[in-house]
Short mmCIF file of C-alpha atoms in Angstrom, two decimals:
data_model
loop_
_atom_site.label_atom_id
_atom_site.label_comp_id
_atom_site.label_asym_id
_atom_site.label_seq_id
_atom_site.Cartn_x
_atom_site.Cartn_y
_atom_site.Cartn_z
CA UNK A 1 113.04 56.43 145.44
CA UNK A 2 112.06 55.96 148.92
CA UNK A 3 109.94 59.06 149.05
CA UNK A 4 108.16 58.22 145.90
CA UNK A 5 104.72 57.94 147.35
CA UNK A 6 105.14 61.05 149.43
CA UNK A 7 106.67 62.75 146.47
CA UNK A 8 103.76 61.84 144.30
CA UNK A 9 101.40 63.09 146.93
CA UNK A 10 103.21 66.37 147.10
CA UNK A 11 103.18 66.58 143.35
CA UNK A 12 99.48 65.95 143.22
CA UNK A 13 98.87 68.61 145.83
CA UNK A 14 100.97 71.11 143.99
CA UNK A 15 99.29 70.37 140.69
CA UNK A 16 95.93 70.70 142.31
CA UNK A 17 96.91 74.00 143.82
CA UNK A 18 98.07 75.22 140.46
CA UNK A 19 94.84 74.13 138.85
CA UNK A 20 92.85 75.82 141.55
CA UNK A 21 94.72 79.02 140.99
CA UNK A 22 93.99 78.81 137.30
CA UNK A 23 90.32 78.26 137.86
CA UNK A 24 90.02 81.02 140.42
CA UNK A 25 91.86 83.47 138.25
CA UNK A 26 89.75 82.50 135.30
CA UNK A 27 86.58 83.15 137.14
CA UNK A 28 87.79 86.32 138.73
CA UNK A 29 88.73 87.46 135.23
CA UNK A 30 91.62 89.64 136.21
CA UNK A 31 90.11 91.16 139.30
CA UNK A 32 89.84 90.10 142.88
CA UNK A 33 92.69 88.75 144.93
CA UNK A 34 94.78 87.85 141.96
CA UNK A 35 94.52 91.27 140.49
CA UNK A 36 95.85 92.83 143.62
CA UNK A 37 98.54 90.18 143.94
CA UNK A 38 99.63 90.90 140.40
CA UNK A 39 99.66 94.59 141.07
CA UNK A 40 101.80 94.08 144.14
CA UNK A 41 104.21 91.90 142.26
CA UNK A 42 104.27 94.43 139.52
CA UNK A 43 105.06 97.23 141.89
CA UNK A 44 107.90 95.25 143.39
CA UNK A 45 109.36 93.93 140.25
CA UNK A 46 108.67 96.75 137.90
CA UNK A 47 111.59 98.81 139.19
CA UNK A 48 113.86 95.79 139.19
CA UNK A 49 113.03 95.08 135.61
CA UNK A 50 113.45 98.69 134.65
CA UNK A 51 116.91 98.88 136.15
CA UNK A 52 117.91 95.64 134.55
CA UNK A 53 116.62 96.88 131.24
CA UNK A 54 118.67 100.06 131.51
CA UNK A 55 121.72 98.00 132.18
CA UNK A 56 121.05 95.64 129.36
CA UNK A 57 119.93 98.15 126.76
CA UNK A 58 123.31 99.06 125.26
CA UNK A 59 124.18 95.42 124.84
CA UNK A 60 120.83 94.73 123.28
CA UNK A 61 121.20 97.58 120.87
CA UNK A 62 124.60 96.36 119.84
CA UNK A 63 123.24 92.90 119.20
CA UNK A 64 120.28 94.30 117.29
CA UNK A 65 122.53 96.47 115.21
CA UNK A 66 124.60 93.51 114.20
CA UNK A 67 121.68 91.23 113.58
CA UNK A 68 119.79 93.77 111.51
CA UNK A 69 122.67 94.63 109.23
CA UNK A 70 121.33 92.43 106.52
CA UNK A 71 117.81 93.76 106.62
CA UNK A 72 119.03 97.33 106.96
CA UNK A 73 121.05 96.91 103.84
CA UNK A 74 118.01 95.70 102.01
CA UNK A 75 115.92 98.52 103.43
CA UNK A 76 118.47 101.06 102.30
CA UNK A 77 118.48 99.65 98.83
CA UNK A 78 114.71 99.72 98.66
CA UNK A 79 114.67 103.26 99.97
CA UNK A 80 117.25 104.37 97.42
CA UNK A 81 115.27 102.87 94.64
CA UNK A 82 112.12 104.53 95.84
CA UNK A 83 113.88 107.87 96.10
CA UNK A 84 115.13 107.74 92.56
CA UNK A 85 111.68 106.78 91.32
CA UNK A 86 110.10 109.66 93.17
CA UNK A 87 112.73 112.06 91.93
CA UNK A 88 111.99 111.00 88.42
CA UNK A 89 108.31 111.61 88.96
CA UNK A 90 109.07 115.03 90.36
CA UNK A 91 111.14 115.88 87.35
CA UNK A 92 108.28 114.87 85.11
CA UNK A 93 105.82 117.17 86.80
CA UNK A 94 106.60 120.29 84.77
CA UNK A 95 106.34 118.23 81.60
CA UNK A 96 103.06 116.75 82.69
CA UNK A 97 101.80 120.19 83.51
CA UNK A 98 102.85 121.40 80.09
CA UNK A 99 101.00 118.59 78.42
CA UNK A 100 97.94 119.32 80.47
CA UNK A 101 98.09 122.91 79.28
CA UNK A 102 98.56 121.81 75.69
CA UNK A 103 95.64 119.45 75.82
CA UNK A 104 93.46 122.06 77.42
CA UNK A 105 94.26 124.52 74.71
CA UNK A 106 93.37 122.04 72.05
CA UNK A 107 90.22 121.07 73.82
CA UNK A 108 89.30 124.69 73.92
CA UNK A 109 89.82 124.98 70.20
CA UNK A 110 87.93 121.83 69.48
CA UNK A 111 85.05 122.94 71.66
CA UNK A 112 84.82 126.46 70.34
CA UNK A 113 85.29 125.60 66.72
CA UNK A 114 83.71 122.17 66.86
CA UNK A 115 86.56 120.35 65.21
CA UNK A 116 86.73 116.64 65.63
CA UNK A 117 90.30 116.06 66.69
CA UNK A 118 92.44 112.99 66.92
CA UNK A 119 95.24 113.71 69.32
CA UNK A 120 98.74 112.51 68.56
CA UNK A 121 102.22 113.08 69.73
CA UNK A 122 105.15 114.22 67.63
CA UNK A 123 107.58 111.35 67.76
CA UNK A 124 110.16 112.48 65.25
CA UNK A 125 111.14 115.69 63.53
CA UNK A 126 113.07 115.83 60.28
CA UNK A 127 116.57 117.18 60.53
CA UNK A 128 116.30 120.92 60.55
CA UNK A 129 118.90 121.53 57.90
CA UNK A 130 116.63 124.01 56.26
CA UNK A 131 115.64 121.79 53.37
CA UNK A 132 112.55 120.25 54.68
CA UNK A 133 110.39 120.68 57.71
CA UNK A 134 108.37 117.62 58.49
CA UNK A 135 107.44 115.68 61.54
CA UNK A 136 106.19 112.22 62.35
CA UNK A 137 103.19 111.77 64.58
CA UNK A 138 101.97 108.59 66.19
CA UNK A 139 98.55 108.45 64.64
CA UNK A 140 97.72 106.81 61.37
CA UNK A 141 95.01 105.36 59.23
CA UNK A 142 93.85 103.08 61.97
CA UNK A 143 93.07 106.18 64.01
CA UNK A 144 91.04 107.69 61.25
CA UNK A 145 93.69 109.83 59.60
CA UNK A 146 93.89 110.45 55.89
CA UNK A 147 96.36 112.39 53.80
CA UNK A 148 95.80 116.12 53.57
CA UNK A 149 94.19 116.70 56.89
CA UNK A 150 94.83 119.77 58.98
CA UNK A 151 97.16 119.36 61.93
CA UNK A 152 96.98 121.90 64.71
CA UNK A 153 97.87 122.31 68.34
CA UNK A 154 96.75 124.52 71.15
CA UNK A 155 98.44 127.53 69.60
CA UNK A 156 97.38 127.21 66.03
CA UNK A 157 98.13 125.64 62.68
CA UNK A 158 100.94 123.09 62.67
CA UNK A 159 100.72 121.68 59.17
CA UNK A 160 98.95 119.06 57.14
CA UNK A 161 99.27 115.31 56.84
CA UNK A 162 101.01 114.05 53.75
CA UNK A 163 101.81 110.36 54.01
CA UNK A 164 99.57 108.37 56.32
CA UNK A 165 100.73 104.97 57.45
CA UNK A 166 98.88 102.52 59.57
CA UNK A 167 99.89 103.93 62.92
CA UNK A 168 102.12 106.88 62.12
CA UNK A 169 101.89 109.74 59.69
CA UNK A 170 104.08 112.41 58.24
CA UNK A 171 103.10 116.03 58.72
CA UNK A 172 104.35 118.80 56.47
CA UNK A 173 104.94 121.67 58.86
CA UNK A 174 103.67 125.13 58.13
CA UNK A 175 107.15 126.59 58.13
CA UNK A 176 108.27 124.37 55.25
CA UNK A 177 108.88 126.43 52.12
CA UNK A 178 106.66 124.06 50.14
CA UNK A 179 103.75 124.69 52.50
CA UNK A 180 101.07 127.13 51.47
CA UNK A 181 97.78 127.90 53.11
CA UNK A 182 95.03 130.29 52.25
CA UNK A 183 94.30 132.73 55.03
CA UNK A 184 91.62 135.15 55.90
CA UNK A 185 92.46 138.69 56.83
CA UNK A 186 90.59 140.43 59.62
CA UNK A 187 88.55 142.38 57.12
CA UNK A 188 87.59 139.27 55.23
CA UNK A 189 90.15 139.48 52.48
CA UNK A 190 92.13 136.51 51.32
CA UNK A 191 95.84 135.97 51.25
CA UNK A 192 98.35 133.18 51.07
CA UNK A 193 100.89 132.25 53.68
CA UNK A 194 103.87 130.08 52.86
CA UNK A 195 106.54 128.70 55.05
CA UNK A 196 109.91 130.38 54.94
CA UNK A 197 112.01 129.68 57.96
CA UNK A 198 111.75 128.46 61.44
CA UNK A 199 109.95 131.39 62.92
CA UNK A 200 108.65 133.32 59.97
CA UNK A 201 106.27 132.80 57.12
CA UNK A 202 105.59 134.89 54.05
CA UNK A 203 102.28 136.49 53.42
CA UNK A 204 101.02 137.50 50.05
CA UNK A 205 97.74 139.14 49.43
CA UNK A 206 95.65 138.73 46.32
CA UNK A 207 93.67 141.85 45.97
CA UNK A 208 95.91 144.81 45.22
CA UNK A 209 93.67 147.02 47.25
CA UNK A 210 93.69 144.86 50.34
CA UNK A 211 95.84 146.04 53.19
CA UNK A 212 96.99 144.44 56.38
CA UNK A 213 98.73 146.08 59.25
CA UNK A 214 101.18 144.83 61.78
CA UNK A 215 99.51 142.86 64.52
CA UNK A 216 96.63 141.50 62.48
CA UNK A 217 95.82 137.89 63.19
CA UNK A 218 95.32 135.45 60.34
CA UNK A 219 93.18 132.35 60.28
CA UNK A 220 92.87 129.68 57.66
CA UNK A 221 90.25 130.33 55.06
CA UNK A 222 89.43 126.73 54.48
CA UNK A 223 89.97 124.80 51.31
CA UNK A 224 87.39 123.22 49.09
CA UNK A 225 85.81 120.35 50.97
CA UNK A 226 87.90 121.42 53.93
CA UNK A 227 90.81 119.49 52.49
CA UNK A 228 93.59 120.00 53.25
CA UNK A 229 92.65 122.87 55.46
CA UNK A 230 89.62 123.41 57.60
CA UNK A 231 88.51 126.89 58.15
CA UNK A 232 89.18 128.97 61.21
CA UNK A 233 92.56 127.70 62.44
CA UNK A 234 94.73 130.52 63.61
CA UNK A 235 97.96 130.77 61.69
CA UNK A 236 99.99 133.71 62.93
CA UNK A 237 100.19 137.43 63.23
CA UNK A 238 101.63 139.94 60.85
CA UNK A 239 104.93 141.32 62.03
CA UNK A 240 105.88 143.38 59.05
CA UNK A 241 104.24 144.45 55.83
CA UNK A 242 105.49 146.23 52.77
CA UNK A 243 104.04 149.55 51.77
CA UNK A 244 103.37 148.95 48.12
CA UNK A 245 102.47 151.51 45.62
CA UNK A 246 98.98 151.57 44.23
CA UNK A 247 98.27 148.56 42.07
CA UNK A 248 100.90 146.41 43.70
CA UNK A 249 100.02 143.54 45.93
CA UNK A 250 101.08 143.87 49.51
CA UNK A 251 103.35 141.26 51.05
CA UNK A 252 104.46 140.75 54.57
CA UNK A 253 105.99 138.53 57.16
CA UNK A 254 103.95 136.48 59.51
CA UNK A 255 105.10 135.08 62.81
CA UNK A 256 103.33 131.80 63.43
CA UNK A 257 101.46 131.32 66.67
CA UNK A 258 102.84 127.82 66.97
CA UNK A 259 106.32 127.36 68.40
CA UNK A 260 107.79 124.89 65.95
CA UNK A 261 110.83 124.25 68.09
CA UNK A 262 108.82 122.54 70.79
CA UNK A 263 106.12 120.50 69.14
CA UNK A 264 104.72 117.80 71.35
CA UNK A 265 101.00 117.17 71.36
CA UNK A 266 99.02 117.90 68.22
CA UNK A 267 95.53 117.30 67.04
CA UNK A 268 94.52 116.19 63.58
CA UNK A 269 91.20 117.46 62.35
CA UNK A 270 89.48 114.36 61.07
CA UNK A 271 86.13 116.00 60.71
CA UNK A 272 85.65 119.66 60.01
CA UNK A 273 83.02 121.73 61.73
CA UNK A 274 79.69 122.28 60.11
CA UNK A 275 80.03 126.01 60.02
CA UNK A 276 82.86 128.39 59.66
CA UNK A 277 84.19 129.47 63.02
CA UNK A 278 85.50 132.58 61.25
CA UNK A 279 87.43 134.52 63.83
CA UNK A 280 86.10 132.61 66.82
CA UNK A 281 89.48 131.18 67.64
CA UNK A 282 91.35 134.38 66.99
CA UNK A 283 89.11 136.23 69.38
CA UNK A 284 90.08 133.92 72.23
CA UNK A 285 93.84 134.31 72.49
CA UNK A 286 96.06 132.53 74.95
CA UNK A 287 93.66 130.52 77.07
CA UNK A 288 96.64 129.40 79.13
CA UNK A 289 95.92 132.01 81.73
CA UNK A 290 92.66 130.39 82.70
CA UNK A 291 93.15 126.80 81.70
CA UNK A 292 95.05 125.57 84.72
CA UNK A 293 92.31 126.72 87.01
CA UNK A 294 89.72 124.77 85.12
CA UNK A 295 91.43 121.41 84.92
CA UNK A 296 89.61 120.25 88.02
CA UNK A 297 85.96 119.62 87.59
CA UNK A 298 84.38 123.04 87.75
CA UNK A 299 80.64 123.07 87.28
CA UNK A 300 79.67 125.02 84.20
CA UNK A 301 78.77 128.59 85.09
CA UNK A 302 75.22 129.70 84.37
CA UNK A 303 76.25 131.40 81.13
CA UNK A 304 76.96 128.05 79.57
CA UNK A 305 73.52 127.40 78.22
CA UNK A 306 75.17 127.13 74.83
CA UNK A 307 77.80 124.51 75.57
CA UNK A 308 75.36 122.38 77.47
CA UNK A 309 73.47 121.84 74.26
CA UNK A 310 76.44 119.93 72.92
CA UNK A 311 77.28 118.43 76.25
CA UNK A 312 76.87 114.95 74.78
CA UNK A 313 80.48 113.95 75.28
CA UNK A 314 82.29 117.23 75.58
CA UNK A 315 80.57 118.32 78.75
CA UNK A 316 83.69 118.69 80.82
CA UNK A 317 85.52 120.30 78.00
CA UNK A 318 82.80 122.74 77.20
CA UNK A 319 82.90 123.63 80.84
CA UNK A 320 86.52 124.43 80.24
CA UNK A 321 85.83 126.65 77.30
CA UNK A 322 82.94 128.41 78.90
CA UNK A 323 84.87 129.09 82.05
CA UNK A 324 87.66 130.63 80.08
CA UNK A 325 84.93 132.56 78.38
CA UNK A 326 84.31 134.53 81.49
CA UNK A 327 87.86 135.66 81.88
CA UNK A 328 89.15 136.28 78.39
CA UNK A 329 87.64 137.60 75.25
CA UNK A 330 85.80 134.44 74.37
CA UNK A 331 82.63 135.96 75.66
CA UNK A 332 82.36 137.41 72.22
CA UNK A 333 83.20 134.08 70.65
CA UNK A 334 80.43 132.14 72.26
CA UNK A 335 77.57 134.27 71.13
CA UNK A 336 79.07 134.12 67.67
CA UNK A 337 79.26 130.40 67.91
CA UNK A 338 75.73 130.20 69.18
CA UNK A 339 74.41 132.33 66.42
CA UNK A 340 75.97 130.26 63.72
CA UNK A 341 75.17 126.89 65.14
CA UNK A 342 72.11 125.22 63.77
CA UNK A 343 69.97 123.48 66.37
CA UNK A 344 70.85 120.07 64.94
CA UNK A 345 74.31 120.47 66.46
CA UNK A 346 74.48 117.56 68.90
CA UNK A 347 74.84 114.85 66.28
CA UNK A 348 78.57 115.06 65.46
CA UNK A 349 79.42 115.67 69.07
CA UNK A 350 79.26 112.26 70.73
CA UNK A 351 82.22 111.22 68.60
CA UNK A 352 84.67 113.88 69.89
CA UNK A 353 84.36 112.28 73.26
CA UNK A 354 85.57 108.96 71.94
CA UNK A 355 88.79 109.64 70.15
CA UNK A 356 90.31 112.39 72.30
CA UNK A 357 89.79 110.28 75.37
CA UNK A 358 91.59 107.49 73.63
CA UNK A 359 94.40 109.57 72.30
CA UNK A 360 95.07 112.03 75.03
CA UNK A 361 97.27 109.55 76.74
CA UNK A 362 99.69 110.19 73.95
CA UNK B 1 120.62 78.80 152.56
CA UNK B 2 119.60 76.71 149.68
CA UNK B 3 116.14 78.14 149.79
CA UNK B 4 117.55 81.60 149.50
CA UNK B 5 119.66 80.54 146.57
CA UNK B 6 116.68 79.02 144.87
CA UNK B 7 114.60 82.11 145.38
CA UNK B 8 117.30 84.39 144.06
CA UNK B 9 117.94 82.19 141.05
CA UNK B 10 114.29 81.95 140.16
CA UNK B 11 113.69 85.68 140.39
CA UNK B 12 116.84 86.53 138.50
CA UNK B 13 115.93 84.08 135.78
CA UNK B 14 112.47 85.61 135.42
CA UNK B 15 113.87 89.09 135.11
CA UNK B 16 116.49 87.99 132.61
CA UNK B 17 113.79 86.33 130.56
CA UNK B 18 111.70 89.45 130.41
CA UNK B 19 114.44 92.03 130.08
CA UNK B 20 117.17 90.40 128.09
CA UNK B 21 115.93 87.49 126.13
CA UNK B 22 112.43 88.34 125.00
CA UNK B 23 113.27 91.79 123.60
CA UNK B 24 115.98 90.29 121.46
CA UNK B 25 113.43 89.41 118.80
CA UNK B 26 114.97 86.14 117.91
CA UNK B 27 113.06 84.13 115.36
CA UNK B 28 110.57 81.79 116.96
CA UNK B 29 110.11 81.64 120.69
CA UNK B 30 112.82 83.16 122.91
CA UNK B 31 114.88 80.89 125.15
CA UNK B 32 113.55 80.35 128.63
CA UNK B 33 116.27 80.66 131.25
CA UNK B 34 113.77 80.00 134.00
CA UNK B 35 113.07 76.62 132.56
CA UNK B 36 116.76 75.83 132.52
CA UNK B 37 117.12 76.91 136.11
CA UNK B 38 114.18 74.78 137.15
CA UNK B 39 115.55 71.79 135.28
CA UNK B 40 118.99 72.24 136.78
CA UNK B 41 117.64 72.56 140.29
CA UNK B 42 115.41 69.59 139.79
CA UNK B 43 118.35 67.49 138.72
CA UNK B 44 119.91 68.25 142.05
CA UNK B 45 116.93 68.35 144.32
CA UNK B 46 115.06 65.36 143.09
CA UNK B 47 111.39 64.96 142.25
CA UNK B 48 109.87 66.54 145.31
CA UNK B 49 112.23 69.46 145.39
CA UNK B 50 111.86 69.76 141.65
CA UNK B 51 108.09 69.87 141.98
CA UNK B 52 108.25 72.58 144.59
CA UNK B 53 110.80 74.64 142.73
CA UNK B 54 108.84 74.24 139.55
CA UNK B 55 105.64 75.29 141.21
CA UNK B 56 107.04 78.45 142.69
CA UNK B 57 109.08 79.29 139.64
CA UNK B 58 105.99 78.96 137.55
CA UNK B 59 104.08 81.12 139.96
CA UNK B 60 106.75 83.76 139.68
CA UNK B 61 106.53 83.57 135.91
CA UNK B 62 102.77 83.99 136.14
CA UNK B 63 102.87 86.92 138.51
CA UNK B 64 105.72 89.02 137.36
CA UNK B 65 105.09 91.64 134.74
CA UNK B 66 104.62 91.52 131.83
CA UNK B 67 102.79 88.21 132.30
CA UNK B 68 99.29 88.40 130.97
CA UNK B 69 97.81 84.97 131.30
CA UNK B 70 95.82 83.12 133.87
CA UNK B 71 97.60 82.75 137.16
CA UNK B 72 98.84 79.25 137.66
CA UNK B 73 99.45 78.08 134.11
CA UNK B 74 103.19 78.12 134.29
CA UNK B 75 103.00 76.93 137.86
CA UNK B 76 101.25 73.81 136.68
CA UNK B 77 103.57 73.17 133.78
CA UNK B 78 106.83 73.84 135.60
CA UNK B 79 105.76 71.83 138.59
CA UNK B 80 105.22 68.84 136.40
CA UNK B 81 108.48 69.40 134.55
CA UNK B 82 110.38 69.78 137.78
CA UNK B 83 108.97 66.53 139.04
CA UNK B 84 109.76 64.62 135.90
CA UNK B 85 113.28 65.98 135.61
CA UNK B 86 113.86 65.38 139.28
CA UNK B 87 113.23 61.70 138.68
CA UNK B 88 116.43 61.65 136.68
CA UNK B 89 118.55 62.98 139.48
CA UNK B 90 120.57 59.90 140.13
CA UNK B 91 121.28 59.13 136.55
CA UNK B 92 122.17 62.73 135.76
CA UNK B 93 124.78 62.87 138.44
CA UNK B 94 126.98 60.66 136.34
CA UNK B 95 126.24 61.79 132.83
CA UNK B 96 126.32 65.37 131.70
CA UNK B 97 124.91 64.35 128.35
CA UNK B 98 121.85 62.98 130.03
CA UNK B 99 121.41 66.26 131.83
CA UNK B 100 121.52 68.22 128.63
CA UNK B 101 119.23 65.85 126.81
CA UNK B 102 116.75 65.97 129.61
CA UNK B 103 116.84 69.75 129.52
CA UNK B 104 116.15 69.74 125.81
CA UNK B 105 113.24 67.38 126.30
CA UNK B 106 112.01 69.53 129.14
CA UNK B 107 112.00 72.58 126.93
CA UNK B 108 109.94 70.87 124.27
CA UNK B 109 107.56 69.27 126.70
CA UNK B 110 107.05 72.50 128.63
CA UNK B 111 106.11 74.45 125.53
CA UNK B 112 103.76 71.75 124.34
CA UNK B 113 102.15 71.42 127.74
CA UNK B 114 101.71 75.14 128.00
CA UNK B 115 100.15 75.17 124.59
CA UNK B 116 97.81 72.34 125.40
CA UNK B 117 96.79 74.09 128.55
CA UNK B 118 96.15 77.19 126.54
CA UNK B 119 93.96 75.19 124.21
CA UNK B 120 92.02 73.77 127.11
CA UNK B 121 91.52 77.23 128.52
CA UNK B 122 90.61 78.64 125.13
CA UNK B 123 93.47 81.06 125.00
CA UNK B 124 93.26 82.39 121.48
CA UNK B 125 96.90 83.21 121.33
CA UNK B 126 98.02 79.62 121.29
CA UNK B 127 97.32 77.61 118.19
CA UNK B 128 98.63 74.35 116.81
CA UNK B 129 100.38 76.21 114.04
CA UNK B 130 102.16 78.46 116.54
CA UNK B 131 103.21 75.45 118.56
CA UNK B 132 104.65 73.67 115.58
CA UNK B 133 106.74 76.64 114.64
CA UNK B 134 107.92 77.60 118.11
CA UNK B 135 108.73 74.24 119.70
CA UNK B 136 111.77 73.52 117.52
CA UNK B 137 113.11 77.00 118.10
CA UNK B 138 112.72 76.87 121.84
CA UNK B 139 114.38 73.49 121.97
CA UNK B 140 117.30 74.75 119.94
CA UNK B 141 117.77 77.87 122.01
CA UNK B 142 117.48 76.07 125.30
CA UNK B 143 119.91 73.45 124.21
CA UNK B 144 122.36 76.16 123.22
CA UNK B 145 121.97 77.93 126.54
CA UNK B 146 121.91 74.82 128.66
CA UNK B 147 125.67 74.20 128.83
CA UNK B 148 126.10 77.72 130.17
CA UNK B 149 123.36 77.68 132.73
CA UNK B 150 122.72 74.19 133.92
CA UNK B 151 126.16 73.06 135.13
CA UNK B 152 126.93 75.94 137.44
CA UNK B 153 123.38 76.13 138.76
CA UNK B 154 123.72 72.49 139.63
CA UNK B 155 127.07 73.12 141.21
CA UNK B 156 125.72 76.00 143.24
CA UNK B 157 122.76 73.97 144.36
CA UNK B 158 124.89 71.04 145.38
CA UNK B 159 127.24 73.27 147.35
CA UNK B 160 124.44 74.79 149.33
CA UNK B 161 122.67 71.54 149.82
CA UNK B 162 122.11 70.56 153.39
CA UNK B 163 123.95 67.37 154.15
CA UNK B 164 121.42 64.72 153.30
CA UNK B 165 122.27 61.14 153.42
CA UNK B 166 120.83 59.21 150.51
CA UNK B 167 119.37 55.96 151.52
#
């Protein structure tokens, strides 16, 4: 081109100018002349751009809507899935709460009566055709279970183990007609309770002069060597009793504390307490009222000098029991427990911490 | 007359870039209509005119909001591009294909140059990885847009051209 040299000169000048601008702006670092030039340009062109944007916005939204159809679809699917997962979790909350309550009740029992419990879940119940009442739990010999161990839950006596497999066991429920357990009357007398039907058991006393009345609570007396029954597990309350003539043995009907229609979490007593809890558990009815408040870590109140002695592993749980002590009748239970506990207590305690923690997950 | 056209085209292209094309969130770098306009004008105006148009177009791109980089970077790059494209004026008059190819090349070269300049000036936003991923996109978009923009800009520019006799 004819103007090539001039053109190249112009080009060089322009490039130099551009470079100079760059350098100056760099050194001014956003301020100075360039800052004000930018601001002026911005004030002129800002409105232009805003108007143009308003004009263009509907078109842009339409294009975005079309282009994001695919990702929106995916987002909707993800959201739906998340919603159904969350709904499921919500539905589980009452069940989780129930299990928390159950566990707390059992922990209370284990702490007050010093049972060593292995927790298990009822995974199968025999057909309730009236002929047999048994259940399968998901704990077995590898969890430390043996035949003829006491099975209880937060409400009271559930039954005893009969056949123990490696990881599951069969429990003969207390309402089975073949089930019999020796019980202790409130005045210290002995009787026998057998299963009869789903919500009633038969009571038979031994001593013809012993008398029970309606409303009396019964606890297990404890068998020889604590097998199959450990002492002190609450069984039920008397709902009716015959009025025998002199010389005749009194009989009655007992309503079990345990609701056998809704068995879920149970505990198997793998090691009995050293001393007889006697009525300790009976004297602390229905801890449910206080238990929910104590699930969170409450520091043990000052009155818990007793539980802290066995705080080896059950510290949080003894906090539970002692807290409920202040609001229900267990205040009488604790002193009883204290009095009967020999000072050597702490030794069996570290173990309760191990197995319940492992089993409470169900 | 032509100057006015150039000014209007450059400003409109800058606004369209900022308002229409960048917010579209296309993958990679958005198309640059200003670059197409500069290339088209350069093909008509020749190297000197291309250099001038590029310089001022770049300056506009540097000044107008929402530009946030050192003043003069685009001016430098577009000036050079305008000059180089302008060199092809005679050949491009005959072949549309050459025009489009040159525009595609211009798009790639402009992005790379801008990136290199950013590296020289230590602009943290520009990295080799970013360049590698954006250059193909910008070339593709500009090539797609070119048939719509370049021909009629060239036509407009030629119509308003003062009668110059080529020697």
